[in-house]
Short mmCIF file of C-alpha atoms in Angstrom, two decimals:
data_model
loop_
_atom_site.label_atom_id
_atom_site.label_comp_id
_atom_site.label_asym_id
_atom_site.label_seq_id
_atom_site.Cartn_x
_atom_site.Cartn_y
_atom_site.Cartn_z
CA ALA A 163 121.50 145.40 -14.18
CA GLN A 164 122.26 149.18 -14.26
CA THR A 165 125.79 150.35 -14.13
CA VAL A 166 127.41 153.88 -13.97
CA THR A 167 130.85 154.64 -15.24
CA GLN A 168 132.97 157.68 -14.74
CA SER A 169 136.10 156.97 -16.75
CA GLN A 170 138.00 160.07 -15.58
CA PRO A 171 139.34 159.50 -12.02
CA GLU A 172 141.02 162.83 -11.93
CA MET A 173 140.96 166.14 -13.95
CA SER A 174 142.23 169.58 -13.68
CA VAL A 175 141.22 172.92 -15.21
CA GLN A 176 142.42 176.44 -15.13
CA GLU A 177 140.29 179.02 -13.40
CA ALA A 178 137.72 180.73 -15.58
CA GLU A 179 137.95 177.91 -18.15
CA THR A 180 135.41 175.24 -19.05
CA VAL A 181 135.62 171.61 -18.23
CA THR A 182 133.57 168.51 -19.05
CA LEU A 183 133.22 165.50 -16.88
CA SER A 184 131.96 162.36 -18.50
CA CYS A 185 129.50 159.67 -17.24
CA THR A 186 128.00 156.78 -19.06
CA TYR A 187 125.56 154.39 -17.92
CA ASP A 188 123.88 151.13 -18.93
CA THR A 189 120.22 150.31 -18.53
CA SER A 190 117.26 148.71 -20.34
CA GLU A 191 114.91 151.18 -18.80
CA SER A 192 113.30 153.89 -20.80
CA ASN A 193 112.39 156.19 -17.95
CA TYR A 194 114.85 157.13 -15.33
CA TYR A 195 116.53 160.00 -13.57
CA LEU A 196 120.25 161.16 -13.66
CA PHE A 197 122.05 163.40 -11.30
CA TRP A 198 125.36 164.98 -10.55
CA TYR A 199 126.58 165.48 -7.04
CA LYS A 200 129.55 167.53 -5.84
CA GLN A 201 131.62 166.57 -2.70
CA PRO A 202 134.11 169.48 -1.87
CA PRO A 203 136.92 168.90 0.67
CA SER A 204 134.40 169.65 3.38
CA ARG A 205 132.87 166.33 2.50
CA GLN A 206 129.35 167.53 2.22
CA MET A 207 127.49 165.93 -0.68
CA ILE A 208 125.62 168.58 -2.65
CA LEU A 209 123.10 167.96 -5.57
CA VAL A 210 124.30 169.89 -8.58
CA ILE A 211 121.90 169.01 -11.33
CA ARG A 212 119.19 166.59 -12.16
CA GLN A 213 117.90 165.40 -15.62
CA GLU A 214 114.76 163.48 -16.41
CA ALA A 215 115.25 160.86 -19.18
CA TYR A 216 111.91 161.69 -20.95
CA LYS A 217 112.90 165.40 -21.31
CA GLN A 218 115.05 166.04 -24.32
CA GLN A 219 116.18 169.38 -23.12
CA ASN A 220 119.44 169.45 -21.29
CA ALA A 221 119.27 170.62 -17.69
CA THR A 222 121.24 173.71 -16.62
CA GLU A 223 121.89 175.32 -13.26
CA ASN A 224 123.88 178.61 -13.51
CA ARG A 225 127.47 177.57 -14.67
CA PHE A 226 126.55 173.88 -14.70
CA SER A 227 124.96 172.23 -17.66
CA VAL A 228 124.60 168.60 -18.95
CA ASN A 229 124.76 167.10 -22.27
CA PHE A 230 122.32 164.19 -22.06
CA GLN A 231 122.57 161.76 -25.07
CA LYS A 232 119.89 159.19 -24.42
CA ALA A 233 120.71 156.83 -27.32
CA ALA A 234 124.34 156.90 -26.35
CA LYS A 235 123.61 156.53 -22.70
CA SER A 236 125.84 159.43 -21.86
CA PHE A 237 125.34 162.18 -19.27
CA SER A 238 128.26 164.57 -19.15
CA LEU A 239 128.56 167.63 -16.84
CA LYS A 240 129.98 170.86 -18.21
CA ILE A 241 131.22 173.51 -15.85
CA SER A 242 131.76 176.91 -17.35
CA ASP A 243 133.91 179.69 -15.95
CA SER A 244 135.44 177.27 -13.44
CA GLN A 245 136.03 178.70 -9.97
CA LEU A 246 138.41 177.53 -7.24
CA GLY A 247 135.31 176.59 -5.22
CA ASP A 248 134.51 174.06 -7.86
CA THR A 249 137.34 171.91 -6.69
CA ALA A 250 135.57 168.78 -5.49
CA MET A 251 134.82 165.11 -6.14
CA TYR A 252 131.92 164.75 -8.70
CA PHE A 253 129.71 161.84 -8.67
CA CYS A 254 127.29 160.81 -11.33
CA ALA A 255 124.12 158.89 -10.24
CA PHE A 256 121.33 157.02 -12.04
CA MET A 257 117.93 156.22 -10.63
CA LYS A 258 115.63 153.59 -12.02
CA VAL A 259 112.05 154.53 -11.33
CA SER A 260 110.03 151.53 -12.52
CA GLY A 261 108.95 149.12 -9.92
CA THR A 262 111.17 149.30 -6.91
CA TYR A 263 113.52 152.32 -7.36
CA LYS A 264 117.24 151.81 -7.55
CA TYR A 265 119.93 154.37 -7.15
CA ILE A 266 123.40 153.86 -8.37
CA PHE A 267 126.42 156.18 -7.92
CA GLY A 268 129.54 156.25 -10.12
CA THR A 269 132.96 156.10 -8.65
CA GLY A 270 133.57 159.74 -9.00
CA THR A 271 135.87 162.22 -10.80
CA ARG A 272 138.17 164.37 -8.68
CA LEU A 273 138.34 167.84 -10.22
CA LYS A 274 140.98 170.38 -9.18
CA VAL A 275 140.63 173.91 -10.33
CA LEU A 276 143.95 175.66 -10.65
CA ALA A 277 144.59 179.37 -9.97
CA ASP B 29 123.26 174.13 5.98
CA SER B 30 121.24 171.46 4.04
CA GLY B 31 118.68 171.01 6.78
CA VAL B 32 119.66 167.37 7.41
CA THR B 33 121.40 167.17 10.84
CA GLN B 34 123.77 164.33 11.86
CA THR B 35 125.43 163.85 15.07
CA PRO B 36 128.05 163.29 16.18
CA LYS B 37 130.41 164.70 13.50
CA HIS B 38 133.34 162.66 14.61
CA LEU B 39 133.48 159.44 16.70
CA ILE B 40 136.51 157.51 17.70
CA THR B 41 135.90 154.08 19.27
CA ALA B 42 137.60 150.70 19.91
CA THR B 43 137.08 147.46 18.10
CA GLY B 44 134.22 145.42 19.43
CA GLN B 45 132.41 148.47 20.70
CA ARG B 46 128.86 149.71 19.76
CA VAL B 47 127.97 153.20 18.50
CA THR B 48 124.78 154.96 17.57
CA LEU B 49 124.68 157.60 14.74
CA ARG B 50 121.73 160.00 14.62
CA CYS B 51 120.11 161.81 11.87
CA SER B 52 117.17 164.30 11.62
CA PRO B 53 115.87 164.79 8.16
CA ARG B 54 115.10 168.12 6.55
CA SER B 55 111.74 169.48 7.56
CA GLY B 56 108.91 167.98 5.58
CA ASP B 57 111.08 164.99 4.28
CA LEU B 58 109.64 161.61 5.16
CA SER B 59 112.39 159.43 3.81
CA VAL B 60 115.73 158.83 5.45
CA TYR B 61 118.65 157.04 3.76
CA TRP B 62 121.95 155.78 5.12
CA TYR B 63 125.24 155.54 3.11
CA GLN B 64 128.69 154.47 3.98
CA GLN B 65 131.60 156.16 2.22
CA SER B 66 135.08 154.52 2.58
CA LEU B 67 138.12 155.32 0.62
CA ASP B 68 138.16 152.21 -1.40
CA GLN B 69 134.50 151.50 -1.75
CA GLY B 70 132.88 154.70 -2.94
CA LEU B 71 129.33 155.36 -1.72
CA GLN B 72 127.55 152.17 -0.44
CA PHE B 73 123.74 152.26 0.15
CA LEU B 74 122.89 150.80 3.51
CA ILE B 75 119.10 151.25 4.19
CA HIS B 76 116.07 153.44 3.54
CA TYR B 77 113.22 154.26 5.81
CA TYR B 78 110.07 156.04 4.69
CA ASN B 79 107.70 157.38 7.38
CA GLY B 80 108.83 154.89 9.94
CA GLU B 81 108.94 151.76 7.80
CA GLU B 82 111.91 150.15 6.13
CA ARG B 83 111.64 150.50 2.30
CA ALA B 84 114.87 149.15 0.88
CA LYS B 85 117.98 147.42 2.13
CA GLY B 86 121.38 147.52 0.54
CA ASN B 87 124.72 146.16 1.53
CA ILE B 88 124.08 146.48 5.32
CA LEU B 89 125.90 144.04 7.52
CA GLU B 90 124.01 142.01 10.12
CA ARG B 91 125.95 143.93 12.84
CA PHE B 92 124.41 147.13 11.67
CA SER B 93 120.72 148.01 12.26
CA ALA B 94 118.60 151.18 12.00
CA GLN B 95 115.24 152.49 12.73
CA GLN B 96 113.18 155.55 12.04
CA PHE B 97 111.14 156.95 14.99
CA PRO B 98 107.67 158.57 14.93
CA ASP B 99 109.30 162.04 14.71
CA LEU B 100 111.07 160.87 11.69
CA HIS B 101 114.60 161.07 13.06
CA SER B 102 116.70 157.96 12.41
CA GLU B 103 119.41 156.04 14.24
CA LEU B 104 122.06 153.77 12.71
CA ASN B 105 123.50 151.33 15.22
CA LEU B 106 126.74 149.68 14.53
CA SER B 107 127.97 146.92 16.80
CA SER B 108 131.00 144.62 17.21
CA LEU B 109 132.94 147.19 15.37
CA GLU B 110 135.84 146.24 13.29
CA LEU B 111 138.78 148.29 11.90
CA GLY B 112 137.20 147.98 8.43
CA ASP B 113 134.04 149.88 9.57
CA SER B 114 136.00 153.06 9.70
CA ALA B 115 134.27 155.35 7.26
CA LEU B 116 132.20 158.32 6.64
CA TYR B 117 128.57 157.65 7.32
CA PHE B 118 126.08 159.90 5.63
CA CYS B 119 122.37 160.32 6.21
CA ALA B 120 120.24 161.76 3.42
CA SER B 121 116.50 162.66 3.25
CA SER B 122 113.84 163.18 0.55
CA GLU B 123 110.19 164.17 0.60
CA ARG B 124 108.84 161.26 -1.25
CA GLU B 125 109.24 157.51 -0.98
CA GLY B 126 112.25 157.58 -3.26
CA PRO B 127 114.93 160.32 -4.11
CA TYR B 128 113.20 161.40 -7.32
CA TYR B 129 114.44 164.92 -6.86
CA GLY B 130 117.77 163.86 -5.45
CA TYR B 131 119.14 163.43 -2.03
CA THR B 132 119.70 166.14 0.55
CA PHE B 133 122.64 164.88 2.51
CA GLY B 134 123.81 165.59 6.00
CA SER B 135 127.41 166.55 6.60
CA GLY B 136 128.26 163.01 7.76
CA THR B 137 129.70 161.23 10.76
CA ARG B 138 133.38 160.31 10.61
CA LEU B 139 133.79 156.99 12.39
CA THR B 140 137.28 155.88 13.25
CA VAL B 141 137.67 152.41 14.84
CA VAL B 142 140.99 151.92 16.58
#
């Protein structure tokens, strides 16, 4: 069975600094997708970034980038130049694609950006 | 605006009652998914419809049911409501028969059962 673990329930970072949120997963699959979602105080869930497991290159979206370590089953999110608007709950998610798909969310990391 | 429309945004109802939550997917998306988010349970997958047909079922209670109509909008029906059903209910959509490119979420319906 697949699992997703976010070991940091809460984190804080000073505005303009860089922060890394960790996510580990467990699977026996070789092909899968990984995602990070952001849920700000407005509660809207927003897709931040997506990584395909068979691609070695780490995905980036503006100030957001991932460090994907397939062998270690690690998928961390780096936020550069943190802004107050980055304050949110961040969820890591895993998607199994072979056979019937399965989508699993982690429990989330609450990030607070400090002025 | 994500393009996924959920109504109503807020709902307060009494125990034992029945409510219907509505979702219109983003234009072009054929899949609709329902999730429940409560404080102590995180995001719980309820059900997935693709082009009118049920595709996957998660931890959905027998008191809950859903359907997707020919115009692709979906409704989630919650009956015999209990206090523990109070939660944020999200609808999400995707183009394909699975969220391979991620979910596009609506803004949610906050259900409070009193």
